[in-house]
Amino acid sequence: ARSRTIGELLAPTSPFDKKCGRENWTVAFAPDGSYFAWSQGHRIVKLVPWSQCLNNFLLHGTKNVANSISTRLPRQNSDGGQKSKPCEHIIDCGDIVWSLAFGSSVPEKQSRCVNIEWHRFKFGQDQLLLATGLNNGRIKIWDVYTGKLLLNLMDHTEVVRDLTFAPDGSLILVSASRDKTLRVWDLKDDGNMMKVLRGHQNWVYGCAFSPDSSILCSVGASKAVFLWDMDKYSMIRKLEGHHNDVVACEFSPDGALLATASYDTRVYVWDPHIGIILMEFGHLFPPPTPIFAGGANDRWVRSVSFSQDGLHIASLADDKMVRFWRIDEEYPVQVAPLNNGLCCTFSTDGSVLAAGQDGSVYFWATPRQVPSLQHLCRMAVRRVMPTSQVKNLPIPSKMVEFLCYQI
């Protein structure tokens, strides 16, 4: 089945605009679904209220030029007092933008650096931040509601290829760079860099937190997938199985599964707790043997994203296709055409997939399916229990297999 197009946000072009440098390497939805951001290429990031985007698509059809005049929408303030209004922002980051990440604060979460008593910034519950990773190795932190620059983090020596905030509201930020390192920053301590994670022998392409913020996955220009304990800042294990560079990773909403995308034309779904491959989604048939796995460059998988229902995965490959997979089916349930796609992500509610290409963004309706009560129960259990604990439960073996996503 072909996915239904919802709309598109087209980057403005001028007669002298060069196509090169307009790559859209990153798209992101705010955790509360209020904003959508993408890199328009060169140095520009565009921030738009997501509900306004959807309204424009419904009112005016699919096309929506990205520099259109914005309609202001009310935003609920956390204290129930004065309501401020979100609006569009165009941010010039000063260098080519490679990565974006939204972060929001939970006030009760203390800074990891307990000795510091004075901070420039007090992040309230209604604070929303945007981190941008740049070509020159800098990371710039912006206030989403005002478009103002808050922090400029300057320890990386190469391109900042990916960024991810801890989902627990602690404003811990992890950056992945071509300088072969991951760096951990505490934004509640004015962007203090707390730790450097070393282990990759080459460029680091991507990183992702588990939903409980306890585990970090990182992937790069090697065949291994790295898992890190974020309480001790130590490596837990390497997952071996891919045959070429691994370029993207994401955990399932319950943390029980990890999806990784590779240039070997495959997406693997792992059990990160015990390090085994549970599912394989191939983009080339028959799949290339390991010795040729790097040669099928028209099938390189560029990006992977997990839907909030825990049932669907989206992948984007160089064969000009976006695919939607169900975790219990071998073949895609929906597909959509996209040339030169580089990144994709599901909306916060999982109803829309956004994919970036040449400075513009395209949106599709995702497969709609009411999750079974069994699956919802499985997700509830797996949010709080790793595989080892599930296997010790005094329940029938078939139930254990189901809870471990093995049937």
Coordinates of C-alpha atoms in Angstrom, one line a residue:
A1 CA 0.0 0.0 0.0
R2 CA 1.2 3.5 -0.7
S3 CA 1.2 6.0 2.2
R4 CA -1.0 9.1 1.9
T5 CA 0.8 12.4 1.6
I6 CA -0.2 14.9 4.3
G7 CA 1.8 17.9 3.1
E8 CA 5.2 19.4 2.4
L9 CA 7.3 22.3 3.6
L10 CA 9.4 23.7 0.8
A11 CA 12.5 25.6 1.4
P12 CA 12.5 29.0 -0.4
T13 CA 14.8 29.2 -3.4
S14 CA 16.4 32.1 -5.2
P15 CA 17.7 32.2 -8.8
F16 CA 21.2 32.0 -7.5
D17 CA 20.7 29.4 -4.8
K18 CA 23.1 26.5 -5.1
K19 CA 21.7 23.1 -4.8
C20 CA 24.8 21.8 -3.0
G21 CA 24.7 22.6 0.7
R22 CA 20.9 22.5 0.8
E23 CA 21.0 19.0 2.4
N24 CA 18.4 18.5 5.1
W25 CA 20.3 16.3 7.5
T26 CA 17.9 16.5 10.4
V27 CA 14.2 16.9 11.3
A28 CA 12.7 16.9 14.8
F29 CA 9.5 17.2 16.7
A30 CA 9.3 18.8 20.2
P31 CA 8.6 16.3 23.0
D32 CA 5.2 17.9 23.6
G33 CA 4.3 18.0 19.9
S34 CA 4.2 21.8 20.0
Y35 CA 7.0 22.6 17.5
F36 CA 8.6 21.1 14.4
A37 CA 12.1 22.0 13.3
W38 CA 14.3 21.2 10.3
S39 CA 17.5 22.3 8.7
Q40 CA 16.8 24.1 5.5
G41 CA 20.4 23.7 4.3
H42 CA 23.4 26.0 4.5
R43 CA 23.1 27.6 8.0
I44 CA 19.3 28.0 8.4
V45 CA 17.0 26.2 10.9
K46 CA 13.2 26.7 10.6
L47 CA 11.0 26.4 13.7
V48 CA 7.2 26.2 13.1
P49 CA 4.3 25.5 15.5
W50 CA 3.2 21.9 14.5
S51 CA -0.5 22.5 14.9
Q52 CA -0.3 25.5 12.6
C53 CA 1.4 23.3 10.0
L54 CA -1.3 20.7 10.2
N55 CA -4.0 23.4 9.9
N56 CA -2.3 24.8 6.8
F57 CA -2.1 21.4 5.2
L58 CA -5.8 20.9 5.8
L59 CA -6.8 24.3 4.6
H60 CA -4.6 24.8 1.6
G61 CA -3.8 21.3 0.4
T62 CA -0.4 19.7 0.7
K63 CA 2.0 22.4 -0.4
N64 CA 3.1 25.0 2.1
V65 CA 6.1 27.3 1.3
A66 CA 8.2 27.4 4.4
N67 CA 8.5 31.2 4.6
S68 CA 4.8 31.8 4.7
I69 CA 3.4 34.2 7.2
S70 CA 2.7 32.5 10.5
T71 CA -0.6 32.5 12.4
R72 CA 0.0 32.7 16.1
L73 CA -1.4 30.1 18.3
P74 CA -1.9 30.1 22.1
R75 CA 0.4 28.0 24.2
Q76 CA -0.6 26.8 27.7
N77 CA 1.8 28.1 30.3
S78 CA 2.7 25.5 33.0
D79 CA 1.5 27.8 35.8
G80 CA -1.9 28.4 34.2
G81 CA -1.3 32.1 34.2
Q82 CA -0.4 34.3 31.3
K83 CA -0.6 32.4 28.0
S84 CA 2.2 33.2 25.5
K85 CA 1.9 32.5 21.8
P86 CA 4.3 30.3 19.9
C87 CA 5.3 31.6 16.5
E88 CA 7.7 30.7 13.7
H89 CA 11.4 31.4 14.0
I90 CA 14.1 31.4 11.4
I91 CA 17.5 30.8 13.1
D92 CA 20.8 31.5 11.4
C93 CA 23.3 29.2 13.2
G94 CA 26.4 30.6 11.6
D95 CA 27.5 27.3 10.0
I96 CA 26.1 24.3 8.2
V97 CA 23.6 22.5 10.5
W98 CA 24.0 18.7 10.8
S99 CA 21.9 17.8 13.8
L100 CA 18.9 19.1 15.9
A101 CA 17.4 18.0 19.2
F102 CA 14.6 19.4 21.4
G103 CA 14.9 19.3 25.1
S104 CA 12.4 20.2 27.9
S105 CA 13.0 20.6 31.6
V106 CA 11.6 18.9 34.7
P107 CA 12.3 21.5 37.5
E108 CA 12.7 18.8 40.2
K109 CA 15.6 17.2 38.3
Q110 CA 18.8 18.6 39.8
S111 CA 22.0 19.3 38.0
R112 CA 24.5 16.4 38.0
C113 CA 27.1 18.8 39.3
V114 CA 25.9 19.3 42.8
N115 CA 28.8 21.6 43.9
I116 CA 27.7 24.5 41.7
E117 CA 25.5 26.9 43.5
W118 CA 24.9 29.7 41.0
H119 CA 23.6 29.3 37.4
R120 CA 22.9 31.8 34.7
F121 CA 19.8 29.9 33.6
K122 CA 16.8 28.7 35.6
F123 CA 14.9 26.3 33.3
G124 CA 11.2 26.2 34.2
Q125 CA 8.7 23.5 33.3
D126 CA 7.5 25.4 30.2
Q127 CA 11.0 25.9 28.9
L128 CA 11.7 24.3 25.5
L129 CA 15.2 24.3 24.1
L130 CA 16.6 23.5 20.7
A131 CA 20.2 22.2 20.3
T132 CA 21.9 22.6 16.9
G133 CA 25.1 20.7 16.0
L134 CA 27.2 22.5 13.5
N135 CA 29.9 21.8 10.9
N136 CA 32.6 23.6 12.9
G137 CA 32.1 21.3 16.0
R138 CA 30.1 23.8 18.0
I139 CA 26.7 23.2 19.6
K140 CA 24.3 26.1 19.9
I141 CA 21.4 26.0 22.4
W142 CA 18.4 28.2 21.6
D143 CA 15.2 29.2 23.4
V144 CA 12.4 27.9 21.2
Y145 CA 9.8 30.4 22.2
T146 CA 12.0 33.5 21.7
G147 CA 14.5 32.3 19.1
K148 CA 17.3 33.6 21.4
L149 CA 20.8 32.0 21.6
L150 CA 21.4 30.8 25.2
L151 CA 24.6 28.7 25.1
N152 CA 27.5 28.0 22.7
L153 CA 29.3 24.7 23.5
M154 CA 32.7 24.4 22.0
D155 CA 34.6 21.2 22.8
H156 CA 34.2 19.1 19.7
T157 CA 36.9 19.4 17.0
E158 CA 34.9 18.0 14.1
V159 CA 31.3 18.0 12.7
V160 CA 28.6 17.4 15.4
R161 CA 26.7 14.6 13.5
D162 CA 23.9 13.9 16.0
L163 CA 22.4 15.2 19.3
T164 CA 20.0 13.6 21.8
F165 CA 18.5 14.9 25.1
A166 CA 17.8 12.5 28.0
P167 CA 14.0 11.9 28.0
D168 CA 13.8 12.3 31.8
G169 CA 13.8 16.2 31.7
S170 CA 17.2 16.5 33.3
L171 CA 18.5 18.5 30.3
I172 CA 21.4 16.1 29.9
L173 CA 22.5 16.4 26.2
V174 CA 24.7 13.9 24.4
S175 CA 26.5 14.8 21.1
A176 CA 28.1 12.5 18.6
S177 CA 30.9 13.8 16.4
R178 CA 33.3 13.0 13.6
D179 CA 36.1 13.5 16.1
K180 CA 35.3 9.9 17.2
T181 CA 33.8 10.9 20.6
L182 CA 30.5 11.3 22.4
R183 CA 30.3 14.2 24.9
V184 CA 27.8 14.5 27.7
W185 CA 26.7 18.0 28.6
D186 CA 24.6 19.3 31.6
L187 CA 22.6 22.2 30.5
K188 CA 21.3 22.8 34.0
D189 CA 24.9 23.5 34.9
D190 CA 25.2 26.2 32.1
G191 CA 26.3 23.6 29.6
N192 CA 29.2 22.1 31.6
M193 CA 30.7 19.1 29.7
M194 CA 30.6 16.3 32.2
K195 CA 32.1 13.3 30.3
V196 CA 33.8 12.2 27.1
L197 CA 32.8 8.7 25.9
R198 CA 35.6 7.1 23.9
G199 CA 35.4 3.8 22.2
H200 CA 34.6 4.5 18.5
Q201 CA 37.6 4.1 16.3
N202 CA 36.1 6.2 13.6
W203 CA 33.3 8.8 12.9
V204 CA 30.3 8.6 15.2
Y205 CA 27.1 9.0 13.1
G206 CA 24.3 8.8 15.6
C207 CA 23.2 8.3 19.3
A208 CA 19.9 7.7 21.1
F209 CA 18.8 7.4 24.7
S210 CA 16.6 4.6 26.0
P211 CA 13.2 5.9 27.3
D212 CA 14.3 5.7 30.9
S213 CA 17.5 7.6 30.1
S214 CA 19.7 4.8 31.6
I215 CA 21.2 3.5 28.4
L216 CA 22.7 5.3 25.4
C217 CA 23.2 3.7 22.0
S218 CA 25.8 5.1 19.6
V219 CA 26.6 4.0 16.0
G220 CA 29.3 5.1 13.6
A221 CA 31.6 4.2 10.8
S222 CA 32.1 0.6 11.9
K223 CA 30.0 -2.5 12.0
A224 CA 29.4 -2.4 15.8
V225 CA 26.6 -0.9 17.8
F226 CA 27.8 0.5 21.2
L227 CA 25.7 0.6 24.4
W228 CA 26.6 2.8 27.3
D229 CA 25.6 2.9 31.0
M230 CA 24.7 6.5 31.5
D231 CA 24.8 6.3 35.3
K232 CA 28.4 5.1 35.3
Y233 CA 29.4 6.4 31.9
S234 CA 30.9 3.0 31.0
M235 CA 30.4 0.8 28.0
I236 CA 27.9 -2.1 28.6
R237 CA 28.5 -4.1 25.4
K238 CA 29.0 -4.0 21.7
L239 CA 26.3 -5.5 19.4
E240 CA 27.9 -7.3 16.5
G241 CA 25.9 -8.3 13.4
H242 CA 25.9 -5.6 10.7
H243 CA 28.2 -5.9 7.7
N244 CA 28.9 -2.2 7.0
D245 CA 28.8 1.2 8.7
V246 CA 25.8 1.7 11.1
V247 CA 24.3 5.1 10.6
A248 CA 21.2 5.4 12.7
C249 CA 19.6 4.0 15.8
E250 CA 16.5 4.4 18.0
F251 CA 14.9 2.6 20.9
S252 CA 11.3 1.5 21.0
P253 CA 9.0 3.5 23.3
D254 CA 9.1 0.8 26.0
G255 CA 12.9 0.4 25.8
A256 CA 12.7 -3.3 25.0
L257 CA 13.9 -3.1 21.4
L258 CA 16.6 -1.2 19.5
A259 CA 16.4 -0.5 15.8
T260 CA 19.6 0.1 13.8
A261 CA 20.1 1.1 10.2
S262 CA 23.2 0.3 8.1
Y263 CA 24.8 0.7 4.7
D264 CA 24.6 -3.1 4.5
T265 CA 21.0 -2.5 3.2
R266 CA 19.4 -3.9 6.5
V267 CA 17.6 -2.6 9.5
Y268 CA 18.1 -4.9 12.5
V269 CA 15.9 -4.9 15.6
W270 CA 17.8 -6.0 18.7
D271 CA 17.1 -7.0 22.2
P272 CA 19.6 -4.5 23.7
H273 CA 19.5 -6.2 27.1
I274 CA 21.0 -9.5 25.9
G275 CA 22.4 -8.4 22.6
I276 CA 20.6 -10.7 20.1
I277 CA 18.9 -9.8 16.8
L278 CA 15.2 -10.4 16.9
M279 CA 14.2 -9.1 13.5
E280 CA 15.8 -8.2 10.1
F281 CA 14.2 -5.9 7.6
G282 CA 16.1 -6.1 4.2
H283 CA 16.0 -3.5 1.5
L284 CA 17.6 -5.6 -1.2
F285 CA 16.4 -9.0 -2.3
P286 CA 18.2 -11.3 -2.1
P287 CA 20.2 -9.7 0.6
P288 CA 23.9 -9.1 -0.3
T289 CA 26.4 -11.5 1.2
P290 CA 28.7 -9.9 3.8
I291 CA 31.6 -9.5 1.3
F292 CA 29.3 -7.4 -1.0
A293 CA 27.3 -5.7 1.7
G294 CA 29.0 -2.4 1.1
G295 CA 28.6 -2.4 -2.7
A296 CA 24.8 -2.0 -3.0
N297 CA 25.0 1.7 -2.5
D298 CA 21.6 2.3 -4.2
R299 CA 20.1 0.5 -1.2
W300 CA 22.0 2.1 1.6
V301 CA 19.6 2.7 4.6
R302 CA 20.0 6.3 5.8
S303 CA 17.6 6.6 8.7
V304 CA 15.3 4.7 11.0
S305 CA 12.5 5.7 13.4
F306 CA 10.3 3.9 15.9
S307 CA 6.6 4.9 16.2
Q308 CA 5.0 5.7 19.5
D309 CA 2.7 2.6 19.2
G310 CA 5.7 0.4 19.5
L311 CA 4.5 -1.6 16.5
H312 CA 5.8 0.3 13.5
I313 CA 9.3 1.3 12.2
A314 CA 10.0 3.6 9.3
S315 CA 13.2 3.4 7.2
L316 CA 14.5 5.6 4.5
A317 CA 16.9 4.2 1.8
D318 CA 18.8 5.4 -1.2
D319 CA 16.5 3.5 -3.5
K320 CA 14.1 6.5 -3.4
M321 CA 11.6 4.8 -1.0
V322 CA 10.3 5.3 2.5
R323 CA 9.1 2.1 4.0
F324 CA 6.8 1.4 7.0
W325 CA 7.3 -1.9 8.7
R326 CA 5.4 -3.8 11.4
I327 CA 7.7 -5.4 14.0
D328 CA 5.9 -8.8 13.4
E329 CA 5.9 -8.8 9.6
E330 CA 8.6 -9.5 7.1
Y331 CA 7.6 -7.1 4.4
P332 CA 6.7 -3.4 4.4
V333 CA 3.0 -2.6 5.1
Q334 CA 3.3 0.8 3.3
V335 CA 5.7 2.6 1.1
A336 CA 6.2 6.1 -0.2
P337 CA 8.5 7.7 -2.9
L338 CA 11.2 10.1 -1.9
N339 CA 14.3 11.1 -3.8
N340 CA 17.5 12.0 -2.0
G341 CA 16.0 11.5 1.5
L342 CA 18.4 11.8 4.4
C343 CA 16.5 11.7 7.6
C344 CA 13.0 10.7 9.0
T345 CA 11.2 10.8 12.3
F346 CA 7.7 10.1 13.6
S347 CA 5.6 12.9 15.1
T348 CA 5.1 12.8 18.9
D349 CA 1.8 11.0 18.6
G350 CA 3.0 8.7 15.8
S351 CA 0.4 9.8 13.3
V352 CA 2.7 11.5 10.8
L353 CA 6.2 10.7 9.5
A354 CA 8.4 13.6 8.5
A355 CA 11.3 13.1 6.1
G356 CA 13.9 15.6 4.9
Q357 CA 15.4 16.1 1.5
D358 CA 17.3 19.0 -0.2
G359 CA 16.2 21.6 2.4
S360 CA 12.5 20.6 2.3
V361 CA 10.3 18.3 4.3
Y362 CA 7.6 15.8 3.3
F363 CA 4.9 14.4 5.5
W364 CA 3.0 11.1 5.2
A365 CA 0.1 9.6 7.2
T366 CA 1.5 6.5 9.1
P367 CA -0.2 3.1 9.2
R368 CA -3.1 3.3 11.6
Q369 CA -3.7 0.3 13.8
V370 CA -5.3 -0.1 17.2
P371 CA -2.7 -1.9 19.3
S372 CA -4.0 -5.1 20.9
L373 CA -4.5 -5.2 24.7
Q374 CA -1.7 -7.9 24.8
H375 CA 0.7 -5.5 23.1
L376 CA -0.2 -2.6 25.4
C377 CA 0.3 -4.9 28.5
R378 CA 3.7 -6.0 27.0
M379 CA 4.8 -2.4 26.6
A380 CA 3.7 -1.6 30.2
V381 CA 5.7 -4.5 31.6
R382 CA 8.8 -3.9 29.4
R383 CA 9.0 -0.2 30.4
V384 CA 10.0 -1.4 33.9
M385 CA 11.6 -4.8 33.4
P386 CA 14.6 -5.8 31.4
T387 CA 14.8 -9.1 29.6
S388 CA 16.6 -10.9 32.4
Q389 CA 13.9 -10.1 34.9
V390 CA 11.1 -11.1 32.4
K391 CA 12.8 -14.5 31.9
N392 CA 12.6 -15.2 35.7
L393 CA 8.9 -14.5 35.9
P394 CA 6.9 -17.6 37.1
I395 CA 4.7 -17.6 33.9
P396 CA 4.3 -19.9 30.9
S397 CA 7.2 -20.0 28.5
K398 CA 5.0 -18.7 25.6
M399 CA 4.1 -15.6 27.6
V400 CA 7.8 -15.0 28.3
E401 CA 8.6 -15.3 24.6
F402 CA 5.8 -12.8 23.8
L403 CA 7.1 -10.3 26.5
C404 CA 10.6 -10.7 25.0
Y405 CA 9.3 -10.0 21.5
Q406 CA 10.4 -13.4 20.3
I407 CA 7.0 -14.4 19.0

